[in-house]
Coordinates of C-alpha atoms in Angstrom, one line a residue:
X1 CA -16.0 -13.3 -18.9
X2 CA -14.5 -9.7 -18.6
X3 CA -11.2 -9.1 -20.2
X4 CA -8.4 -7.9 -18.0
X5 CA -6.3 -5.1 -19.3
X6 CA -2.8 -6.1 -18.7
X7 CA -1.2 -3.4 -20.7
X8 CA 2.0 -2.0 -19.1
X9 CA 1.7 0.5 -16.3
X10 CA 3.7 3.5 -16.7
X11 CA 4.0 6.4 -14.2
X12 CA 6.3 9.5 -13.4
X13 CA 6.2 10.0 -9.4
X14 CA 7.3 13.4 -7.7
X15 CA 10.5 11.5 -6.2
X16 CA 13.1 8.9 -7.7
X17 CA 12.5 5.4 -6.1
X18 CA 14.9 3.2 -5.4
X19 CA 16.6 1.3 -8.2
X20 CA 16.8 -1.8 -6.3
X21 CA 13.2 -2.3 -6.8
X22 CA 14.3 -3.8 -10.5
X23 CA 15.6 -7.1 -8.7
X24 CA 11.7 -8.1 -8.3
X25 CA 10.2 -9.2 -11.6
X26 CA 7.8 -7.2 -14.0
X27 CA 9.0 -3.9 -12.6
X28 CA 11.5 -1.4 -14.1
X29 CA 12.6 1.6 -12.1
X30 CA 14.4 4.5 -13.8
X31 CA 14.4 7.6 -11.6
X32 CA 11.0 9.0 -10.9
X33 CA 9.3 6.6 -13.7
X34 CA 8.1 3.3 -13.1
X35 CA 7.1 0.8 -15.6
X36 CA 5.2 -2.5 -14.3
X37 CA 4.4 -5.3 -16.4
X38 CA 1.2 -6.9 -14.9
X39 CA 1.8 -10.2 -16.3
X40 CA 5.2 -10.5 -14.7
X41 CA 4.9 -8.7 -11.6
X42 CA 1.7 -9.7 -10.0
X43 CA 1.1 -13.2 -8.8
X44 CA -2.6 -12.7 -9.2
X45 CA -4.2 -9.8 -11.5
X46 CA -8.0 -10.3 -11.9
X47 CA -9.3 -6.6 -11.5
X48 CA -7.5 -3.6 -14.1
X49 CA -9.8 -1.1 -12.4
X50 CA -9.6 0.8 -9.0
X51 CA -11.9 3.0 -6.9
X52 CA -10.6 6.3 -6.1
X53 CA -11.5 9.7 -5.2
X54 CA -9.5 13.0 -6.5
X55 CA -6.9 13.9 -3.9
X56 CA -7.5 17.6 -4.1
X57 CA -11.1 17.1 -3.4
X58 CA -10.0 14.7 -0.3
X59 CA -7.3 17.5 0.9
X60 CA -9.9 20.5 0.6
X61 CA -13.1 18.7 2.3
X62 CA -12.3 15.8 4.2
X63 CA -8.6 16.2 5.8
X64 CA -9.8 19.0 8.3
X65 CA -13.2 17.7 9.1
X66 CA -13.7 16.6 12.5
X67 CA -15.6 13.4 13.8
X68 CA -18.6 14.2 15.8
X69 CA -20.9 12.4 18.4
X70 CA -23.2 11.8 15.6
X71 CA -20.7 11.0 12.7
X72 CA -17.5 8.8 13.3
X73 CA -14.6 9.6 11.2
X74 CA -14.8 6.2 9.6
X75 CA -18.6 7.3 8.8
X76 CA -17.2 10.5 7.3
X77 CA -14.7 8.6 5.5
X78 CA -17.1 6.1 3.9
X79 CA -19.7 8.8 2.8
X80 CA -17.1 10.8 1.4
X81 CA -16.0 7.9 -1.0
X82 CA -19.7 6.9 -1.7
X83 CA -20.2 10.7 -2.8
X84 CA -17.2 11.3 -4.8
X85 CA -15.4 8.0 -5.6
X86 CA -15.1 7.0 -9.1
X87 CA -13.8 3.7 -11.0
X88 CA -10.5 4.4 -12.9
X89 CA -8.7 2.0 -15.1
X90 CA -5.6 4.2 -15.2
X91 CA -3.2 2.5 -12.6
X92 CA -0.9 5.4 -12.8
X93 CA -3.8 7.6 -11.2
X94 CA -3.7 5.2 -8.5
X95 CA 0.1 5.1 -7.7
X96 CA 0.1 8.8 -8.1
X97 CA -2.8 9.4 -5.5
X98 CA -0.9 6.6 -2.9
X99 CA 2.1 8.3 -2.8
X100 CA 0.7 11.6 -1.7
X101 CA 0.5 12.0 1.8
X102 CA 1.3 9.3 4.4
X103 CA 4.8 8.7 6.0
X104 CA 6.0 12.3 6.2
X105 CA 9.0 13.3 7.6
X106 CA 7.7 16.0 9.9
X107 CA 6.3 13.2 11.9
X108 CA 9.7 11.8 13.2
X109 CA 10.4 14.4 15.8
X110 CA 7.3 13.2 17.5
X111 CA 7.3 9.7 16.5
X112 CA 8.8 8.3 20.0
X113 CA 10.9 5.6 17.9
X114 CA 14.4 7.4 17.5
X115 CA 15.4 4.2 15.4
X116 CA 13.2 5.5 12.6
X117 CA 15.0 7.7 9.9
X118 CA 13.8 9.9 7.1
X119 CA 15.3 6.8 4.9
X120 CA 13.0 4.3 6.6
X121 CA 9.8 6.3 5.6
X122 CA 11.0 6.8 1.9
X123 CA 11.0 2.9 2.1
X124 CA 7.6 3.0 3.9
X125 CA 6.3 5.3 1.1
X126 CA 7.6 3.7 -1.7
X127 CA 6.3 0.1 -0.5
X128 CA 2.8 1.4 0.3
X129 CA 2.7 3.2 -2.9
X130 CA 3.0 0.0 -4.9
X131 CA 0.6 -1.8 -2.3
X132 CA -2.2 0.2 -3.8
X133 CA -2.4 -1.7 -6.8
X134 CA -3.5 -4.3 -4.6
X135 CA -6.9 -5.1 -4.7
X136 CA -9.7 -6.9 -2.4
X137 CA -13.5 -7.3 -3.7
X138 CA -16.6 -6.8 -1.6
X139 CA -17.3 -10.2 -1.3
X140 CA -13.5 -10.4 0.2
X141 CA -12.1 -12.2 -2.7
X142 CA -8.4 -10.7 -3.3
X143 CA -8.2 -10.1 -6.9
X144 CA -4.7 -8.3 -7.1
X145 CA -1.7 -9.5 -5.1
X146 CA 1.7 -8.3 -5.8
X147 CA 5.1 -8.8 -4.1
X148 CA 4.5 -5.8 -2.0
X149 CA 1.6 -7.6 -0.2
X150 CA 4.3 -9.5 1.7
X151 CA 5.9 -6.1 3.3
X152 CA 9.0 -7.6 5.0
X153 CA 9.9 -10.1 2.5
X154 CA 9.7 -7.3 -0.5
X155 CA 11.6 -4.7 1.5
X156 CA 14.2 -7.3 2.4
X157 CA 14.9 -7.7 -1.3
X158 CA 14.9 -4.3 -2.5
X159 CA 16.5 -2.5 0.4
X160 CA 19.1 -5.5 1.7
X161 CA 17.5 -5.2 5.3
X162 CA 18.0 -7.6 7.6
X163 CA 15.2 -9.5 9.3
X164 CA 15.5 -7.5 12.5
X165 CA 15.3 -4.3 10.7
X166 CA 12.7 -5.4 8.2
X167 CA 10.7 -6.8 11.1
X168 CA 10.8 -3.2 12.7
X169 CA 9.9 -1.4 10.1
X170 CA 6.9 -3.8 9.4
X171 CA 5.9 -3.0 12.6
X172 CA 5.9 0.8 12.4
X173 CA 3.8 0.2 9.3
X174 CA 1.5 -2.3 11.3
X175 CA 0.7 0.0 14.3
X176 CA 3.8 2.1 15.4
X177 CA 2.9 4.7 13.1
X178 CA -0.7 5.0 13.6
X179 CA -1.3 6.3 16.9
X180 CA -4.8 7.8 17.3
X181 CA -3.9 11.0 15.3
X182 CA -2.3 9.4 12.6
X183 CA -4.7 6.8 12.6
X184 CA -7.6 9.1 12.0
X185 CA -5.6 10.9 9.2
X186 CA -4.8 7.6 7.7
X187 CA -8.6 6.6 7.3
X188 CA -9.2 10.0 5.7
X189 CA -6.4 9.9 3.6
X190 CA -7.1 6.5 2.3
X191 CA -10.7 7.8 1.2
X192 CA -8.6 8.8 -1.9
X193 CA -8.0 5.0 -2.8
X194 CA -11.6 4.1 -2.0
X195 CA -11.4 2.4 1.4
X196 CA -9.5 1.9 4.4
X197 CA -6.1 0.1 5.1
X198 CA -6.6 -3.5 6.6
X199 CA -3.8 -5.6 8.0
X200 CA -4.0 -9.3 7.0
X201 CA -2.0 -10.0 10.3
X202 CA -1.4 -9.3 13.9
X203 CA 2.4 -9.0 13.7
X204 CA 5.4 -9.3 11.9
X205 CA 5.8 -13.1 11.7
X206 CA 2.6 -13.7 9.9
X207 CA 3.6 -11.3 7.1
X208 CA 0.4 -11.0 5.6
X209 CA 0.5 -7.1 5.6
X210 CA -1.8 -4.4 4.4
X211 CA -4.4 -3.4 1.7
X212 CA -6.8 -0.9 0.9
X213 CA -10.0 -2.6 1.0
X214 CA -13.8 -1.2 0.3
X215 CA -15.6 -0.6 3.2
X216 CA -18.1 -3.5 3.8
X217 CA -15.7 -6.1 2.3
X218 CA -16.2 -9.7 4.1
X219 CA -13.2 -10.0 6.3
X220 CA -13.7 -13.7 6.9
X221 CA -13.4 -14.3 3.2
X222 CA -10.4 -12.0 3.2
X223 CA -8.8 -14.2 5.7
X224 CA -9.6 -17.4 4.0
X225 CA -8.4 -16.4 0.7
X226 CA -5.0 -15.0 2.4
X227 CA -4.4 -18.2 4.4
X228 CA -4.8 -20.1 0.9
X229 CA -2.0 -18.4 -1.1
X230 CA 0.5 -16.4 1.1
X231 CA 3.3 -19.0 2.2
X232 CA 3.9 -20.1 -1.5
X233 CA 4.2 -16.3 -2.7
X234 CA 6.3 -15.1 0.1
X235 CA 8.8 -17.8 -0.6
X236 CA 8.8 -16.9 -4.1
X237 CA 9.3 -13.0 -3.1
X238 CA 12.2 -14.2 -0.8
X239 CA 14.2 -16.0 -3.8
X240 CA 15.1 -12.6 -5.1
X241 CA 16.8 -11.9 -2.2
X242 CA 20.6 -10.8 -3.2
X243 CA 23.1 -12.8 -1.1
X244 CA 26.4 -11.5 -0.2
X245 CA 28.1 -14.0 -2.5
X246 CA 26.1 -12.3 -5.4

């Protein structure tokens, strides 16, 4: 049986994270510095390696490539990942890569969702960055699960969002953000994390959120695994919610 590296994860990101991430167990935020104790932070942590592709390479050789009648964008991303992806045990590299590109403020003007602000995009960036440490195996088994898997629950704890605002933000993450132009952009960008963004649920009430899964992963096994654990872990995340009395 392979031993799992549960050493502390430390990363310095370009921007400061909200200090209220400290409300969740196993994570310590101090400005741009994030420290994660896997044994305390994750509900399930069975893999300490991730597939990544150098972001500069993705930016230089994939982001501006257009799909054709012979090669859809998903095929472009799959081929790129097969040719350039590499396994890493450096979780800091995963987090740095995840923070790089999506949910940019330049899209706000054309989003068509005036209720979404730059601050909301910051929340999305921070949560999506931490989600990158979650992991799905090719057989569909979910090997790593952290609190940010359950997006509305985690963001309600960290950002003091009410249910309506948290649900709105989750809907943006699900589909309101990814019109066709940004969906294509997302497929290319997620090649840097070795796969594609997969949502485990249809909408907000189900709260099964998203993960970057490898191309070819069994979605049937993924759904089955997710159904078994999510209810209890969602409840545990909500337990850290700060009430008005506190």
